[in-house]
Short mmCIF file of C-alpha atoms and ligand atoms in Angstrom, two decimals:
data_model
loop_
_atom_site.label_atom_id
_atom_site.label_comp_id
_atom_site.label_asym_id
_atom_site.label_seq_id
_atom_site.Cartn_x
_atom_site.Cartn_y
_atom_site.Cartn_z
CA MET R 1 57.42 -6.00 -76.55
CA LYS R 2 53.43 -7.27 -76.25
CA PRO R 3 51.13 -5.88 -77.74
CA LYS R 4 49.12 -3.53 -75.65
CA LYS R 5 45.68 -5.17 -74.31
CA LYS R 6 42.29 -5.13 -75.96
CA ASP R 7 39.18 -3.09 -73.80
CA ILE R 8 36.31 -5.89 -74.06
CA ARG R 9 34.42 -3.65 -73.90
CA ALA R 10 34.44 -1.96 -77.52
CA LEU R 11 33.07 -5.74 -79.00
CA THR R 12 29.90 -5.99 -79.43
CA LYS R 13 27.97 -9.27 -78.48
CA ASP R 14 28.99 -10.78 -82.07
CA GLN R 15 32.13 -10.02 -81.73
CA LEU R 16 32.66 -11.77 -78.96
CA ARG R 17 30.83 -14.60 -80.69
CA ASP R 18 33.30 -14.50 -83.55
CA PHE R 19 36.66 -14.27 -81.16
CA PHE R 20 35.41 -17.27 -79.57
CA VAL R 21 34.78 -19.06 -82.82
CA GLU R 22 38.17 -18.20 -83.75
CA ASN R 23 39.30 -19.40 -80.76
CA GLY R 24 38.23 -22.80 -81.08
CA ASP R 25 35.16 -22.36 -78.62
CA LYS R 26 32.20 -22.19 -78.84
CA ALA R 27 30.09 -19.08 -79.85
CA PHE R 28 26.82 -19.15 -76.98
CA ARG R 29 30.21 -18.15 -74.50
CA GLY R 30 30.24 -14.64 -76.23
CA ASN R 31 26.97 -14.41 -75.36
CA GLN R 32 27.98 -15.27 -71.69
CA VAL R 33 30.61 -13.06 -71.62
CA TYR R 34 28.22 -11.09 -73.25
CA GLU R 35 25.57 -10.44 -69.71
CA TRP R 36 29.08 -10.87 -67.02
CA LEU R 37 30.37 -7.09 -68.46
CA TRP R 38 26.60 -5.74 -69.13
CA HIS R 39 24.04 -6.74 -66.90
CA LYS R 40 26.18 -8.05 -64.68
CA ALA R 41 28.28 -5.58 -65.38
CA VAL R 42 31.87 -6.57 -63.03
CA HIS R 43 34.88 -5.68 -63.67
CA SER R 44 37.42 -8.37 -63.90
CA PHE R 45 36.68 -11.94 -65.15
CA ASP R 46 37.38 -13.53 -62.57
CA ASP R 47 34.59 -12.85 -61.65
CA MET R 48 32.93 -14.94 -64.46
CA THR R 49 32.66 -17.62 -61.95
CA SER R 50 30.29 -19.59 -64.63
CA LEU R 51 33.18 -19.91 -66.74
CA SER R 52 36.48 -22.37 -66.54
CA LYS R 53 39.21 -20.81 -65.26
CA ALA R 54 40.75 -21.95 -69.09
CA THR R 55 38.67 -19.73 -70.01
CA ARG R 56 38.88 -16.62 -67.85
CA GLU R 57 42.82 -16.90 -68.33
CA MET R 58 42.01 -16.72 -72.23
CA LEU R 59 40.06 -14.03 -72.04
CA ASP R 60 42.49 -12.14 -69.10
CA GLU R 61 45.43 -13.26 -71.98
CA HIS R 62 43.21 -10.21 -74.61
CA PHE R 63 41.90 -8.19 -73.35
CA VAL R 64 40.96 -5.96 -70.03
CA ILE R 65 37.96 -4.38 -68.72
CA ASN R 66 38.61 -0.61 -68.63
CA HIS R 67 36.03 0.62 -65.59
CA ILE R 68 35.23 3.42 -63.88
CA GLU R 69 36.47 3.61 -60.05
CA VAL R 70 34.23 5.83 -57.53
CA ASP R 71 37.08 7.29 -56.04
CA ALA R 72 35.50 10.15 -54.10
CA MET R 73 32.14 10.60 -52.18
CA GLN R 74 29.76 13.31 -50.71
CA ARG R 75 26.19 12.64 -49.41
CA SER R 76 24.48 16.48 -48.53
CA ASN R 77 22.42 17.02 -45.73
CA ASP R 78 19.15 16.99 -48.16
CA GLY R 79 20.40 13.04 -49.72
CA THR R 80 22.26 14.13 -52.36
CA ILE R 81 24.91 11.70 -53.28
CA LYS R 82 28.26 13.15 -55.57
CA ASN R 83 30.55 11.33 -56.96
CA ALA R 84 34.21 12.08 -58.30
CA ILE R 85 34.35 9.36 -60.95
CA LYS R 86 37.73 7.95 -62.11
CA LEU R 87 38.27 6.88 -65.31
CA HIS R 88 40.40 4.09 -66.72
CA ASP R 89 43.17 6.66 -67.99
CA GLY R 90 43.27 8.85 -64.20
CA LEU R 91 40.20 11.85 -65.55
CA ILE R 92 38.08 12.41 -63.36
CA VAL R 93 34.06 13.27 -63.94
CA GLU R 94 31.69 14.02 -61.64
CA SER R 95 28.05 12.13 -61.47
CA VAL R 96 24.98 12.36 -59.19
CA LEU R 97 21.89 10.67 -57.32
CA ILE R 98 19.61 12.55 -56.78
CA PRO R 99 16.34 10.83 -54.23
CA THR R 100 13.17 12.43 -53.34
CA PRO R 101 10.53 10.81 -52.23
CA THR R 102 9.24 8.83 -55.01
CA ARG R 103 12.56 9.07 -57.46
CA THR R 104 16.15 8.15 -57.65
CA THR R 105 17.47 10.19 -60.23
CA ALA R 106 20.98 9.99 -61.76
CA CYS R 107 22.92 13.01 -63.05
CA VAL R 108 25.78 11.85 -65.72
CA SER R 109 28.48 12.86 -67.50
CA SER R 110 29.37 12.46 -71.25
CA GLN R 111 32.69 14.37 -71.83
CA VAL R 112 35.50 15.10 -69.25
CA GLY R 113 35.49 19.13 -69.47
CA CYS R 114 32.81 20.67 -71.89
CA SER R 115 33.29 22.45 -74.76
CA LEU R 116 30.46 24.72 -74.87
CA ASP R 117 31.73 28.50 -72.86
CA CYS R 118 28.37 29.08 -70.98
CA LYS R 119 29.50 31.84 -68.59
CA PHE R 120 27.05 30.32 -66.05
CA CYS R 121 28.08 27.41 -65.18
CA ALA R 122 30.98 25.75 -63.21
CA THR R 123 32.26 23.02 -65.23
CA ALA R 124 33.21 25.56 -68.83
CA ARG R 125 36.06 26.55 -67.17
CA LEU R 126 37.75 23.05 -67.31
CA LYS R 127 37.12 22.70 -71.22
CA ARG R 128 36.58 19.44 -72.86
CA MET R 129 39.61 17.26 -72.77
CA ARG R 130 37.51 14.52 -74.00
CA ASN R 131 34.75 12.32 -74.98
CA LEU R 132 33.20 9.46 -72.65
CA ASN R 133 33.51 5.63 -73.82
CA PRO R 134 29.77 4.38 -74.00
CA ASP R 135 30.89 1.90 -71.29
CA GLU R 136 31.73 5.65 -69.04
CA ILE R 137 28.24 6.39 -68.89
CA TYR R 138 27.16 3.11 -68.63
CA ASP R 139 28.91 2.46 -65.45
CA GLN R 140 28.21 5.27 -63.85
CA VAL R 141 24.44 4.25 -63.72
CA VAL R 142 25.58 1.17 -62.61
CA ALA R 143 27.75 2.95 -59.69
CA ILE R 144 24.89 5.79 -58.80
CA ASP R 145 21.88 2.72 -59.21
CA GLN R 146 24.33 0.80 -57.18
CA GLN R 147 24.04 3.56 -54.45
CA SER R 148 20.38 3.88 -54.35
CA ARG R 149 19.53 0.15 -53.76
CA LEU R 150 22.60 0.47 -50.99
CA TYR R 151 20.67 4.36 -49.90
CA HIS R 152 17.82 4.48 -49.98
CA ASN R 153 16.25 1.41 -50.54
CA HIS R 154 14.53 1.45 -54.43
CA LYS R 155 16.56 0.78 -57.65
CA LEU R 156 17.13 3.67 -59.45
CA SER R 157 14.50 5.51 -61.67
CA ASN R 158 15.63 8.31 -63.56
CA ILE R 159 18.53 9.72 -65.39
CA VAL R 160 19.07 12.75 -67.42
CA PHE R 161 22.17 14.10 -68.79
CA MET R 162 22.90 16.78 -66.90
CA GLY R 163 26.26 16.07 -65.91
CA MET R 164 29.84 16.87 -67.21
CA GLY R 165 29.10 18.25 -70.95
CA GLU R 166 27.64 18.20 -74.03
CA PRO R 167 25.25 15.04 -75.11
CA LEU R 168 25.15 15.93 -78.28
CA MET R 169 28.83 16.38 -79.12
CA ASN R 170 29.39 12.58 -78.36
CA TYR R 171 26.03 11.50 -79.33
CA ASN R 172 27.56 8.05 -80.93
CA ASN R 173 28.56 7.13 -77.44
CA VAL R 174 26.01 9.08 -75.98
CA ILE R 175 23.12 6.69 -78.45
CA LYS R 176 25.36 3.08 -77.73
CA ALA R 177 25.31 3.71 -73.74
CA ILE R 178 21.47 4.64 -72.99
CA ASP R 179 20.76 1.44 -75.77
CA LYS R 180 22.75 -0.59 -73.28
CA ILE R 181 21.00 0.95 -70.40
CA THR R 182 17.08 -0.36 -72.47
CA SER R 183 18.33 -3.48 -73.68
CA GLU R 184 17.01 -5.87 -71.25
CA GLU R 185 20.63 -7.12 -72.09
CA GLY R 186 22.12 -4.11 -70.22
CA LEU R 187 19.65 -2.86 -67.15
CA GLY R 188 16.06 -2.85 -68.51
CA MET R 189 15.20 0.62 -67.82
CA SER R 190 12.78 2.64 -69.55
CA PRO R 191 13.44 5.62 -71.25
CA LYS R 192 10.96 7.51 -71.32
CA ARG R 193 12.55 7.72 -67.87
CA ILE R 194 16.01 9.34 -69.82
CA THR R 195 16.24 13.29 -70.53
CA VAL R 196 18.80 13.61 -71.99
CA SER R 197 19.66 17.77 -72.19
CA THR R 198 21.23 20.08 -74.46
CA SER R 199 22.28 23.60 -75.16
CA GLY R 200 21.37 22.46 -78.61
CA VAL R 201 22.52 21.73 -81.87
CA PRO R 202 20.26 21.85 -84.44
CA LYS R 203 22.32 19.24 -87.06
CA ILE R 204 22.06 16.10 -83.43
CA ILE R 205 18.63 16.75 -82.80
CA LYS R 206 17.35 16.25 -86.38
CA LYS R 207 20.03 13.13 -86.95
CA MET R 208 17.62 12.53 -82.97
CA ALA R 209 14.68 12.53 -84.52
CA ASP R 210 15.28 10.83 -87.91
CA ASP R 211 17.11 7.92 -85.62
CA GLU R 212 13.52 8.12 -84.19
CA VAL R 213 14.98 8.00 -80.84
CA LYS R 214 12.60 7.03 -77.31
CA PHE R 215 14.73 9.46 -74.44
CA ASN R 216 13.50 12.97 -73.88
CA LEU R 217 14.66 16.35 -74.63
CA ALA R 218 15.44 18.88 -72.79
CA VAL R 219 17.45 21.95 -74.38
CA SER R 220 19.06 25.11 -72.00
CA LEU R 221 16.96 28.58 -72.75
CA HIS R 222 17.83 30.34 -70.75
CA SER R 223 17.00 33.01 -73.76
CA ALA R 224 14.11 33.80 -75.97
CA ILE R 225 16.11 36.63 -77.78
CA ASP R 226 19.54 35.54 -80.41
CA GLU R 227 21.79 38.69 -78.30
CA VAL R 228 21.68 38.20 -74.96
CA ARG R 229 22.15 34.73 -75.20
CA THR R 230 25.05 34.64 -77.25
CA SER R 231 26.56 36.64 -74.31
CA ILE R 232 25.72 33.88 -72.25
CA MET R 233 26.52 31.43 -74.02
CA PRO R 234 28.66 32.22 -77.08
CA PHE R 235 27.85 28.97 -78.80
CA ASN R 236 24.22 30.67 -79.91
CA ALA R 237 26.72 32.97 -82.35
CA THR R 238 26.71 28.92 -84.19
CA PHE R 239 23.62 27.89 -84.25
CA PRO R 240 20.85 30.81 -84.11
CA LEU R 241 17.28 30.34 -82.20
CA ASP R 242 16.65 30.52 -85.43
CA ASP R 243 17.91 27.08 -86.08
CA LEU R 244 17.28 25.41 -82.98
CA ARG R 245 13.50 26.60 -83.51
CA GLU R 246 13.83 24.64 -87.22
CA ALA R 247 15.51 21.82 -85.91
CA LEU R 248 12.45 21.69 -82.74
CA GLU R 249 10.30 21.85 -85.10
CA TYR R 250 11.69 18.54 -87.37
CA TRP R 251 12.10 16.59 -84.13
CA TYR R 252 8.14 17.12 -82.64
CA ALA R 253 6.79 16.86 -86.28
CA LYS R 254 8.15 13.56 -86.18
CA THR R 255 8.24 12.17 -82.15
CA LYS R 256 5.56 14.18 -80.89
CA ARG R 257 6.76 14.94 -77.85
CA LYS R 258 6.83 17.73 -76.60
CA ILE R 259 10.19 19.45 -75.43
CA THR R 260 11.31 20.98 -72.12
CA TYR R 261 13.44 24.21 -71.97
CA GLU R 262 15.38 25.07 -68.42
CA TYR R 263 15.05 28.50 -67.90
CA ILE R 264 17.29 30.16 -65.13
CA VAL R 265 16.32 33.54 -63.88
CA TRP R 266 19.51 36.71 -63.90
CA GLY R 267 19.25 39.67 -62.60
CA GLY R 268 19.67 42.41 -65.37
CA ILE R 269 20.47 39.81 -68.11
CA ASN R 270 16.91 38.47 -69.29
CA ASP R 271 14.31 39.37 -66.69
CA ARG R 272 12.74 42.02 -68.62
CA LYS R 273 9.63 41.93 -69.73
CA GLU R 274 10.59 41.36 -73.64
CA ASP R 275 12.84 38.46 -72.47
CA ILE R 276 9.73 37.04 -70.95
CA LYS R 277 7.74 37.76 -74.28
CA ALA R 278 10.56 36.38 -75.97
CA LEU R 279 10.44 32.96 -73.73
CA VAL R 280 6.45 32.84 -74.36
CA ASP R 281 6.63 33.20 -78.02
CA PHE R 282 9.11 30.71 -78.96
CA CYS R 283 7.04 28.32 -76.52
CA LYS R 284 4.37 28.34 -79.22
CA TYR R 285 6.39 27.00 -81.78
CA VAL R 286 6.32 23.25 -80.50
CA PRO R 287 4.40 22.08 -77.20
CA CYS R 288 6.85 22.41 -74.94
CA LYS R 289 6.46 22.37 -71.06
CA VAL R 290 10.12 25.16 -69.36
CA ASN R 291 11.08 24.62 -66.06
CA LEU R 292 12.69 27.23 -64.46
CA ILE R 293 16.21 26.42 -62.40
CA GLU R 294 17.78 28.63 -59.70
CA TYR R 295 20.69 29.58 -60.12
CA ASN R 296 23.62 28.30 -58.50
CA PRO R 297 26.03 30.50 -57.82
CA ILE R 298 29.86 29.16 -59.04
CA ASP R 299 32.13 32.26 -58.28
CA ASP R 300 32.43 36.34 -57.67
CA GLY R 301 28.68 37.13 -58.70
CA GLU R 302 28.32 38.03 -62.29
CA PHE R 303 25.41 36.51 -62.21
CA GLN R 304 22.93 36.65 -59.63
CA GLN R 305 19.28 35.11 -59.04
CA ALA R 306 16.39 37.16 -60.38
CA SER R 307 14.05 38.03 -57.99
CA SER R 308 10.77 36.06 -56.90
CA LEU R 309 8.86 39.40 -58.28
CA ALA R 310 11.31 37.86 -62.44
CA ILE R 311 10.67 35.30 -61.45
CA ASN R 312 6.94 35.60 -60.57
CA ASN R 313 6.40 37.55 -64.00
CA TYR R 314 7.82 34.74 -65.67
CA ILE R 315 5.10 32.08 -63.90
CA SER R 316 2.14 34.60 -64.49
CA ASN R 317 3.01 35.01 -68.20
CA LEU R 318 3.84 31.48 -69.53
CA GLU R 319 0.28 30.35 -67.19
CA MET R 320 -1.60 33.00 -68.68
CA HIS R 321 -0.68 31.75 -72.22
CA ASP R 322 -1.06 27.59 -71.19
CA ILE R 323 2.72 27.11 -71.15
CA THR R 324 3.28 24.45 -68.00
CA VAL R 325 5.73 26.10 -66.40
CA ASN R 326 7.60 24.12 -63.05
CA VAL R 327 9.94 25.82 -60.67
CA ARG R 328 12.96 23.96 -59.93
CA ARG R 329 14.12 23.72 -56.79
CA SER R 330 18.50 22.66 -57.15
CA ARG R 331 19.75 20.24 -54.58
CA GLY R 332 23.17 19.35 -53.31
CA LYS R 333 24.33 22.54 -53.75
CA ASP R 334 26.28 22.25 -49.66
CA ILE R 335 28.36 19.90 -51.85
CA ASP R 336 29.06 21.26 -55.31
CA ALA R 337 26.41 18.59 -56.87
CA ALA R 338 24.05 20.68 -58.08
CA CYS R 339 23.39 21.38 -61.57
CA GLY R 340 26.75 23.29 -62.91
CA GLN R 341 28.24 23.31 -60.40
CA LEU R 342 30.15 20.18 -61.73
CA ALA R 343 34.33 21.66 -61.46
CA ASN R 344 35.95 18.73 -60.09
CA LYS R 345 37.09 20.88 -56.69
CA SER R 346 37.85 18.40 -54.55
N1 SAH J 1 25.49 20.52 -72.05
C1 SAH J 1 24.58 20.17 -71.14
C2 SAH J 1 23.68 19.31 -70.08
C3 SAH J 1 24.47 20.04 -68.90
S1 SAH J 1 24.17 21.10 -68.30
C4 SAH J 1 23.05 21.67 -71.66
O1 SAH J 1 23.71 22.71 -71.88
O2 SAH J 1 21.88 20.31 -71.15
C5 SAH J 1 22.98 20.62 -67.47
C6 SAH J 1 22.22 21.99 -67.09
O3 SAH J 1 22.08 22.16 -65.72
C7 SAH J 1 22.29 23.15 -67.84
O4 SAH J 1 20.28 23.12 -68.55
C8 SAH J 1 22.59 23.85 -67.90
O5 SAH J 1 22.03 25.09 -68.55
C9 SAH J 1 22.57 24.27 -66.48
N2 SAH J 1 23.64 24.90 -65.57
C10 SAH J 1 24.67 24.98 -66.04
N3 SAH J 1 24.40 25.44 -64.85
C11 SAH J 1 23.79 26.09 -64.01
C12 SAH J 1 24.39 26.70 -63.01
N4 SAH J 1 25.26 27.65 -62.38
N5 SAH J 1 23.29 26.97 -61.57
C13 SAH J 1 22.35 26.60 -62.28
N6 SAH J 1 21.65 25.36 -63.41
C14 SAH J 1 23.50 25.62 -64.48
#
C-alpha cells in the first residue's frame, strides 16, 4: 500500500526548503511554494503556475493540500454572512462575516464543537470533537476576506476568535494561525485588529503574556461572583475568579494592554445590585472596558435577556466608576449567526 500523503501545510518553510534540496532542486523552490500555499492561498498544486509541470507533479506525488470548503453560505438581511465550513475530514464548523459601515470583521472558530459547557451557548451542545489545525483557522480568514471584497468592496479589517470553541484550549494552533495571518508572508494583518476571546484559562493567559503576543484579549465574564458564574459556566469551578484575576493582573503587568470583559445580563441570574457591585469591583483590578452583549436566545427560554432597567443600572454604575461600557447589538440573528448561536443547525 502506498504511504499516506502528508499535508504540505504542516511543513515549516525550512522543511519545505529541505524537501527540495533532498529531491535535487534548489532550496529557493521551497520559498516559492510557501508563498503559493500561504500568501496566495491556493488549494491545488496545478494553480502554482510559476512552477514547472514536473515540479507540480512531484509535489502531487508526495503531498496533499488539505483545505476547507465553504459548504453553505447564508446572508442575513443586515448583511452578516454565515458560512458552514467543511473540513477535509468532513466535519463542519461555522464562521461569520460581520460588516459595519467602517469595518468588516471575521468571527472564526478554533475548535469543532467545544469542551466548555456554558449553559447559555448553543455550541456547548455539540461537545468538542477536535481542535482546528492552523491552516483551517487561516483558511476561514481567507474565505471571509474574499467574501468581504466580493460583497462589501473592501478587504477584511478585523478578526475575532468568537466562533466555535475555546481558543485557549487550542493555544498552539491558534498562535500558529495568527502568526501566519499577521506575517507579510501570509495576510499581513495587524495583530491590533485581532481579538482572542476566552472563558479564561489562567495558565494560558499567563503564557500569552510571557509569549508577548500583540493581539487583544477579551474575557467572557458574565458574572464576577463565583457561585453565579459556576452555575452558568461550570468551567469556573476549576478556574475560579481569583485565579482568573491573578492571571489578568499578570497579563496587564507584562503587556500594559487593557482587557475587554464580555458580559450578558440575564433576568433572575445576574441582574441584582450585588451582581453589579461585584462587576464594578472586579473591573478595578486591571484596566479594562466592558462590552454588554445582547443575549441571543438559543432554546427553551431558560435564559432571558434582563430588562432595560437592569441593563441601564449596569451602565450607570459602571460609568459612575469611570469604567468604559459599550452595548453590543447582535448581528445576523435571523440566520443564527449571532454570538452563541453557532451550532451547525443546517
Ligand atoms: N470560548 C470563547 C469564544 C467563543 S464564545 C469564549 O468563551 O469567549 C464568544 C462569545 O459569545 C463569548 O463572549 C460568549 O460568552 C458569547 N455567547 C455565548 N452564547 C451566547 C448567547 N447565547 N448570546 C450571546 N452571547 C453568547
